C-alpha cells in the first residue's frame, strides 16, 4: 500500500502516507478551509427550524474568486448550460434564488469534509522512518472523497484547467515552471481520489 487507497476488510479504505504526504494533505485541507471561510453561527436551540430556514439568506451572487466559483457554481448556467436557450435574466434570477437557499449549507458540508481530513490526519501517529496507515471507516471515506474533489477543483481553477485533456499538457511542464508543484499536487490528488472511488 504505497500512496493509494486500498479496501479494508469489513468496509472502508486505507492508505499509507509518509510524513511529507501527511504534511501536504493537511496544508492543502487547511488552505481549503481558509478559502471557504468561517461557518454561519448556530441558531438558538429553541429556534423554529422553518423560520431559521427562511430567515437565513445566503448569497445571491456567484463568488468573484474563480476557485470559489468552481466550488459553488451557478445552478443554471449560460446558453450552453442547463436551461440553455432561456432568457439570460431569468436564468440569473433562478440561479440567485437557488444559491440563496443552498450555498450556506453547501459551504458547511465542504467545510466539514475538509475538517474531517485535517482531524483524521492529526490523529495519525507520526510515521517516523516509514509510513503511517490511515484507515477510513464509517462516513470518513465519503468525507475524504468530497474534500479531495474540492481540492482538485480549487487547484484546477488556479491552474486554469477547464477540461480533462488540458491536464495532459501539464505533464510536460519543465521543472523550473512555478506551476509545477501545483500540477504535481493536482495529479497526486487525482490518483488518491481515483483509488478511493475504486475502493468504495
PDB file of C-alpha atoms in Angstrom:
ATOM      1  CA  UNK A   1       0.000   0.000   0.000  1.00  0.00           C
ATOM      2  CA  UNK A   2       2.007   2.970  -1.237  1.00  0.00           C
ATOM      3  CA  UNK A   3       0.133   6.258  -1.614  1.00  0.00           C
ATOM      4  CA  UNK A   4      -3.038   4.674  -2.979  1.00  0.00           C
ATOM      5  CA  UNK A   5      -6.236   3.707  -1.207  1.00  0.00           C
ATOM      6  CA  UNK A   6      -6.999   0.047  -0.758  1.00  0.00           C
ATOM      7  CA  UNK A   7     -10.151  -1.572   0.621  1.00  0.00           C
ATOM      8  CA  UNK A   8     -10.321  -2.503   4.281  1.00  0.00           C
ATOM      9  CA  UNK A   9     -11.745  -5.842   5.282  1.00  0.00           C
ATOM     10  CA  UNK A  10     -15.239  -5.158   6.581  1.00  0.00           C
ATOM     11  CA  UNK A  11     -15.583  -1.889   4.665  1.00  0.00           C
ATOM     12  CA  UNK A  12     -13.731   1.367   4.414  1.00  0.00           C
ATOM     13  CA  UNK A  13     -10.395   2.297   2.891  1.00  0.00           C
ATOM     14  CA  UNK A  14      -6.775   2.580   3.978  1.00  0.00           C
ATOM     15  CA  UNK A  15      -3.762   4.419   2.613  1.00  0.00           C
ATOM     16  CA  UNK A  16      -0.115   4.549   3.677  1.00  0.00           C
ATOM     17  CA  UNK A  17       1.193   8.113   3.938  1.00  0.00           C
ATOM     18  CA  UNK A  18       4.677   9.308   4.767  1.00  0.00           C
ATOM     19  CA  UNK A  19       5.375  12.429   6.793  1.00  0.00           C
ATOM     20  CA  UNK A  20       5.671  14.704   3.750  1.00  0.00           C
ATOM     21  CA  UNK A  21       2.411  13.415   2.241  1.00  0.00           C
ATOM     22  CA  UNK A  22       0.617  13.950   5.548  1.00  0.00           C
ATOM     23  CA  UNK A  23       2.002  17.485   5.762  1.00  0.00           C
ATOM     24  CA  UNK A  24       0.978  18.344   2.184  1.00  0.00           C
ATOM     25  CA  UNK A  25      -2.537  16.940   2.567  1.00  0.00           C
ATOM     26  CA  UNK A  26      -3.043  18.734   5.869  1.00  0.00           C
ATOM     27  CA  UNK A  27      -1.735  22.022   4.481  1.00  0.00           C
ATOM     28  CA  UNK A  28      -3.984  21.802   1.416  1.00  0.00           C
ATOM     29  CA  UNK A  29      -7.044  20.996   3.567  1.00  0.00           C
ATOM     30  CA  UNK A  30      -6.308  23.947   5.894  1.00  0.00           C
ATOM     31  CA  UNK A  31      -5.931  26.262   2.881  1.00  0.00           C
ATOM     32  CA  UNK A  32      -9.262  24.971   1.568  1.00  0.00           C
ATOM     33  CA  UNK A  33     -10.870  25.782   4.929  1.00  0.00           C
ATOM     34  CA  UNK A  34      -9.447  29.307   4.758  1.00  0.00           C
ATOM     35  CA  UNK A  35     -10.759  29.712   1.203  1.00  0.00           C
ATOM     36  CA  UNK A  36     -14.270  28.504   2.095  1.00  0.00           C
ATOM     37  CA  UNK A  37     -14.372  30.784   5.122  1.00  0.00           C
ATOM     38  CA  UNK A  38     -15.986  30.582   8.560  1.00  0.00           C
ATOM     39  CA  UNK A  39     -19.351  28.977   9.089  1.00  0.00           C
ATOM     40  CA  UNK A  40     -22.650  30.588   9.918  1.00  0.00           C
ATOM     41  CA  UNK A  41     -23.467  30.969  13.640  1.00  0.00           C
ATOM     42  CA  UNK A  42     -25.596  28.146  15.045  1.00  0.00           C
ATOM     43  CA  UNK A  43     -29.264  29.064  15.599  1.00  0.00           C
ATOM     44  CA  UNK A  44     -30.650  29.011  19.139  1.00  0.00           C
ATOM     45  CA  UNK A  45     -31.674  25.569  20.378  1.00  0.00           C
ATOM     46  CA  UNK A  46     -35.304  26.625  20.734  1.00  0.00           C
ATOM     47  CA  UNK A  47     -35.490  28.321  17.309  1.00  0.00           C
ATOM     48  CA  UNK A  48     -38.239  27.283  14.885  1.00  0.00           C
ATOM     49  CA  UNK A  49     -36.462  25.231  12.146  1.00  0.00           C
ATOM     50  CA  UNK A  50     -38.776  26.543   9.417  1.00  0.00           C
ATOM     51  CA  UNK A  51     -38.223  30.148  10.491  1.00  0.00           C
ATOM     52  CA  UNK A  52     -34.448  29.563  10.540  1.00  0.00           C
ATOM     53  CA  UNK A  53     -34.573  28.118   7.019  1.00  0.00           C
ATOM     54  CA  UNK A  54     -36.325  31.150   5.558  1.00  0.00           C
ATOM     55  CA  UNK A  55     -34.545  33.747   7.711  1.00  0.00           C
ATOM     56  CA  UNK A  56     -31.006  32.647   6.907  1.00  0.00           C
ATOM     57  CA  UNK A  57     -30.494  34.088   3.457  1.00  0.00           C
ATOM     58  CA  UNK A  58     -27.352  33.050   1.706  1.00  0.00           C
ATOM     59  CA  UNK A  59     -25.536  34.952  -1.016  1.00  0.00           C
ATOM     60  CA  UNK A  60     -27.278  35.527  -4.324  1.00  0.00           C
ATOM     61  CA  UNK A  61     -24.251  36.407  -6.461  1.00  0.00           C
ATOM     62  CA  UNK A  62     -21.590  33.919  -7.582  1.00  0.00           C
ATOM     63  CA  UNK A  63     -18.196  34.321  -5.867  1.00  0.00           C
ATOM     64  CA  UNK A  64     -15.647  36.557  -7.598  1.00  0.00           C
ATOM     65  CA  UNK A  65     -12.753  34.179  -6.827  1.00  0.00           C
ATOM     66  CA  UNK A  66     -12.506  31.653  -9.711  1.00  0.00           C
ATOM     67  CA  UNK A  67     -11.747  28.797  -7.285  1.00  0.00           C
ATOM     68  CA  UNK A  68     -14.817  29.575  -5.173  1.00  0.00           C
ATOM     69  CA  UNK A  69     -16.878  29.970  -8.345  1.00  0.00           C
ATOM     70  CA  UNK A  70     -15.786  26.443  -9.305  1.00  0.00           C
ATOM     71  CA  UNK A  71     -16.707  25.115  -5.841  1.00  0.00           C
ATOM     72  CA  UNK A  72     -20.051  26.970  -5.809  1.00  0.00           C
ATOM     73  CA  UNK A  73     -21.193  27.134  -9.447  1.00  0.00           C
ATOM     74  CA  UNK A  74     -24.455  28.607 -10.671  1.00  0.00           C
ATOM     75  CA  UNK A  75     -27.285  26.080 -10.695  1.00  0.00           C
ATOM     76  CA  UNK A  76     -28.486  27.375 -14.061  1.00  0.00           C
ATOM     77  CA  UNK A  77     -25.674  28.031 -16.487  1.00  0.00           C
ATOM     78  CA  UNK A  78     -25.486  30.240 -19.530  1.00  0.00           C
ATOM     79  CA  UNK A  79     -26.777  29.439 -23.014  1.00  0.00           C
ATOM     80  CA  UNK A  80     -24.854  26.144 -23.173  1.00  0.00           C
ATOM     81  CA  UNK A  81     -25.661  25.000 -19.635  1.00  0.00           C
ATOM     82  CA  UNK A  82     -28.828  23.675 -18.018  1.00  0.00           C
ATOM     83  CA  UNK A  83     -31.777  25.741 -19.178  1.00  0.00           C
ATOM     84  CA  UNK A  84     -29.913  26.787 -22.343  1.00  0.00           C
ATOM     85  CA  UNK A  85     -31.953  28.861 -24.731  1.00  0.00           C
ATOM     86  CA  UNK A  86     -33.922  30.534 -21.933  1.00  0.00           C
ATOM     87  CA  UNK A  87     -33.825  34.242 -21.162  1.00  0.00           C
ATOM     88  CA  UNK A  88     -30.414  35.043 -19.552  1.00  0.00           C
ATOM     89  CA  UNK A  89     -32.026  37.373 -16.998  1.00  0.00           C
ATOM     90  CA  UNK A  90     -34.454  34.633 -15.978  1.00  0.00           C
ATOM     91  CA  UNK A  91     -31.565  32.150 -15.618  1.00  0.00           C
ATOM     92  CA  UNK A  92     -29.626  34.626 -13.451  1.00  0.00           C
ATOM     93  CA  UNK A  93     -32.675  35.199 -11.241  1.00  0.00           C
ATOM     94  CA  UNK A  94     -33.267  31.452 -10.831  1.00  0.00           C
ATOM     95  CA  UNK A  95     -29.572  30.863 -10.056  1.00  0.00           C
ATOM     96  CA  UNK A  96     -29.592  33.658  -7.479  1.00  0.00           C
ATOM     97  CA  UNK A  97     -32.666  32.227  -5.753  1.00  0.00           C
ATOM     98  CA  UNK A  98     -31.228  28.708  -5.735  1.00  0.00           C
ATOM     99  CA  UNK A  99     -27.884  29.984  -4.385  1.00  0.00           C
ATOM    100  CA  UNK A 100     -29.663  31.978  -1.681  1.00  0.00           C
ATOM    101  CA  UNK A 101     -31.139  28.820  -0.152  1.00  0.00           C
ATOM    102  CA  UNK A 102     -28.342  26.321  -0.808  1.00  0.00           C
ATOM    103  CA  UNK A 103     -24.879  27.901  -0.718  1.00  0.00           C
ATOM    104  CA  UNK A 104     -24.584  28.216   3.065  1.00  0.00           C
ATOM    105  CA  UNK A 105     -25.413  24.507   3.512  1.00  0.00           C
ATOM    106  CA  UNK A 106     -23.016  23.558   0.724  1.00  0.00           C
ATOM    107  CA  UNK A 107     -20.268  25.640   2.326  1.00  0.00           C
ATOM    108  CA  UNK A 108     -20.924  23.912   5.661  1.00  0.00           C
ATOM    109  CA  UNK A 109     -20.668  20.476   4.056  1.00  0.00           C
ATOM    110  CA  UNK A 110     -17.439  21.338   2.251  1.00  0.00           C
ATOM    111  CA  UNK A 111     -16.038  22.780   5.485  1.00  0.00           C
ATOM    112  CA  UNK A 112     -16.957  19.582   7.380  1.00  0.00           C
ATOM    113  CA  UNK A 113     -15.292  17.456   4.680  1.00  0.00           C
ATOM    114  CA  UNK A 114     -12.052  19.456   4.879  1.00  0.00           C
ATOM    115  CA  UNK A 115     -12.152  19.379   8.700  1.00  0.00           C
ATOM    116  CA  UNK A 116     -12.576  15.585   8.600  1.00  0.00           C
ATOM    117  CA  UNK A 117      -9.371  15.358   6.534  1.00  0.00           C
ATOM    118  CA  UNK A 118      -7.441  17.566   8.983  1.00  0.00           C
ATOM    119  CA  UNK A 119      -8.724  15.704  12.052  1.00  0.00           C
ATOM    120  CA  UNK A 120      -8.043  12.240  10.653  1.00  0.00           C
ATOM    121  CA  UNK A 121      -4.513  13.271   9.660  1.00  0.00           C
ATOM    122  CA  UNK A 122      -3.963  14.817  13.104  1.00  0.00           C
ATOM    123  CA  UNK A 123      -4.997  11.532  14.730  1.00  0.00           C
ATOM    124  CA  UNK A 124      -2.271   9.590  12.913  1.00  0.00           C
ATOM    125  CA  UNK A 125       0.780   8.528  14.873  1.00  0.00           C
ATOM    126  CA  UNK A 126       3.811  10.188  13.266  1.00  0.00           C
ATOM    127  CA  UNK A 127       5.351   7.588  10.963  1.00  0.00           C
ATOM    128  CA  UNK A 128       8.976   8.168  11.906  1.00  0.00           C
ATOM    129  CA  UNK A 129      11.015   6.258   9.314  1.00  0.00           C
ATOM    130  CA  UNK A 130       8.255   4.564   7.312  1.00  0.00           C
ATOM    131  CA  UNK A 131       4.671   5.418   6.540  1.00  0.00           C
ATOM    132  CA  UNK A 132       1.617   5.726   8.750  1.00  0.00           C
ATOM    133  CA  UNK A 133      -1.507   3.853   7.692  1.00  0.00           C
ATOM    134  CA  UNK A 134      -4.660   5.943   7.652  1.00  0.00           C
ATOM    135  CA  UNK A 135      -7.854   3.907   7.953  1.00  0.00           C
ATOM    136  CA  UNK A 136     -11.143   5.483   6.928  1.00  0.00           C
ATOM    137  CA  UNK A 137     -14.390   3.881   8.048  1.00  0.00           C
ATOM    138  CA  UNK A 138     -17.995   4.979   8.525  1.00  0.00           C
ATOM    139  CA  UNK A 139     -18.653   8.319   6.843  1.00  0.00           C
ATOM    140  CA  UNK A 140     -14.959   9.251   6.567  1.00  0.00           C
ATOM    141  CA  UNK A 141     -14.346   7.772   3.079  1.00  0.00           C
ATOM    142  CA  UNK A 142     -17.140   9.935   1.645  1.00  0.00           C
ATOM    143  CA  UNK A 143     -15.908  12.992   3.568  1.00  0.00           C
ATOM    144  CA  UNK A 144     -12.427  12.419   2.146  1.00  0.00           C
ATOM    145  CA  UNK A 145     -13.827  11.909  -1.335  1.00  0.00           C
ATOM    146  CA  UNK A 146     -15.651  15.242  -1.121  1.00  0.00           C
ATOM    147  CA  UNK A 147     -12.561  17.063   0.169  1.00  0.00           C
ATOM    148  CA  UNK A 148     -10.246  15.514  -2.461  1.00  0.00           C
ATOM    149  CA  UNK A 149     -12.685  16.597  -5.168  1.00  0.00           C
ATOM    150  CA  UNK A 150     -12.852  20.128  -3.749  1.00  0.00           C
ATOM    151  CA  UNK A 151      -9.059  20.340  -3.540  1.00  0.00           C
ATOM    152  CA  UNK A 152      -8.706  19.259  -7.174  1.00  0.00           C
ATOM    153  CA  UNK A 153     -11.366  21.749  -8.312  1.00  0.00           C
ATOM    154  CA  UNK A 154      -9.582  24.532  -6.445  1.00  0.00           C
ATOM    155  CA  UNK A 155      -6.176  23.691  -7.910  1.00  0.00           C
ATOM    156  CA  UNK A 156      -7.720  23.284 -11.385  1.00  0.00           C
ATOM    157  CA  UNK A 157      -9.159  26.795 -11.085  1.00  0.00           C
ATOM    158  CA  UNK A 158      -5.755  28.177 -10.041  1.00  0.00           C
ATOM    159  CA  UNK A 159      -4.094  26.397 -12.992  1.00  0.00           C
ATOM    160  CA  UNK A 160      -6.937  27.419 -15.338  1.00  0.00           C
ATOM    161  CA  UNK A 161      -7.740  23.797 -16.240  1.00  0.00           C
ATOM    162  CA  UNK A 162     -11.245  23.558 -17.651  1.00  0.00           C
ATOM    163  CA  UNK A 163     -11.136  20.182 -19.439  1.00  0.00           C
ATOM    164  CA  UNK A 164      -9.515  16.861 -18.530  1.00  0.00           C
ATOM    165  CA  UNK A 165      -7.472  16.816 -21.738  1.00  0.00           C
ATOM    166  CA  UNK A 166      -5.858  20.147 -20.767  1.00  0.00           C
ATOM    167  CA  UNK A 167      -4.122  18.426 -17.849  1.00  0.00           C
ATOM    168  CA  UNK A 168      -2.107  16.313 -20.338  1.00  0.00           C
ATOM    169  CA  UNK A 169      -0.069  19.392 -21.318  1.00  0.00           C
ATOM    170  CA  UNK A 170       0.757  19.936 -17.647  1.00  0.00           C
ATOM    171  CA  UNK A 171       2.734  16.674 -17.593  1.00  0.00           C
ATOM    172  CA  UNK A 172       5.271  18.299 -19.907  1.00  0.00           C
ATOM    173  CA  UNK A 173       5.976  21.395 -17.812  1.00  0.00           C
ATOM    174  CA  UNK A 174       9.676  21.982 -17.170  1.00  0.00           C
ATOM    175  CA  UNK A 175      10.832  21.502 -13.592  1.00  0.00           C
ATOM    176  CA  UNK A 176      11.571  25.212 -13.174  1.00  0.00           C
ATOM    177  CA  UNK A 177       7.995  26.232 -14.079  1.00  0.00           C
ATOM    178  CA  UNK A 178       6.403  27.850 -10.983  1.00  0.00           C
ATOM    179  CA  UNK A 179       3.185  25.884 -11.630  1.00  0.00           C
ATOM    180  CA  UNK A 180       4.958  22.518 -11.360  1.00  0.00           C
ATOM    181  CA  UNK A 181       4.331  21.936  -7.593  1.00  0.00           C
ATOM    182  CA  UNK A 182       0.612  22.663  -8.019  1.00  0.00           C
ATOM    183  CA  UNK A 183       0.468  20.380 -11.054  1.00  0.00           C
ATOM    184  CA  UNK A 184       2.132  17.566  -9.090  1.00  0.00           C
ATOM    185  CA  UNK A 185      -0.342  18.063  -6.225  1.00  0.00           C
ATOM    186  CA  UNK A 186      -3.266  18.079  -8.695  1.00  0.00           C
ATOM    187  CA  UNK A 187      -2.146  14.812 -10.303  1.00  0.00           C
ATOM    188  CA  UNK A 188      -1.379  13.141  -6.950  1.00  0.00           C
ATOM    189  CA  UNK A 189      -4.769  14.120  -5.515  1.00  0.00           C
ATOM    190  CA  UNK A 190      -6.350  12.701  -8.669  1.00  0.00           C
ATOM    191  CA  UNK A 191      -4.670   9.357  -8.041  1.00  0.00           C
ATOM    192  CA  UNK A 192      -5.837   9.342  -4.428  1.00  0.00           C
ATOM    193  CA  UNK A 193      -9.367  10.255  -5.481  1.00  0.00           C
ATOM    194  CA  UNK A 194      -9.488   7.560  -8.181  1.00  0.00           C
ATOM    195  CA  UNK A 195      -8.261   4.788  -5.891  1.00  0.00           C
ATOM    196  CA  UNK A 196     -10.646   5.877  -3.126  1.00  0.00           C
ATOM    197  CA  UNK A 197     -13.556   5.705  -5.582  1.00  0.00           C
ATOM    198  CA  UNK A 198     -12.446   2.223  -6.635  1.00  0.00           C
ATOM    199  CA  UNK A 199     -12.410   1.012  -3.032  1.00  0.00           C
ATOM    200  CA  UNK A 200     -15.955   2.270  -2.488  1.00  0.00           C
TER     201      UNK A 200
END
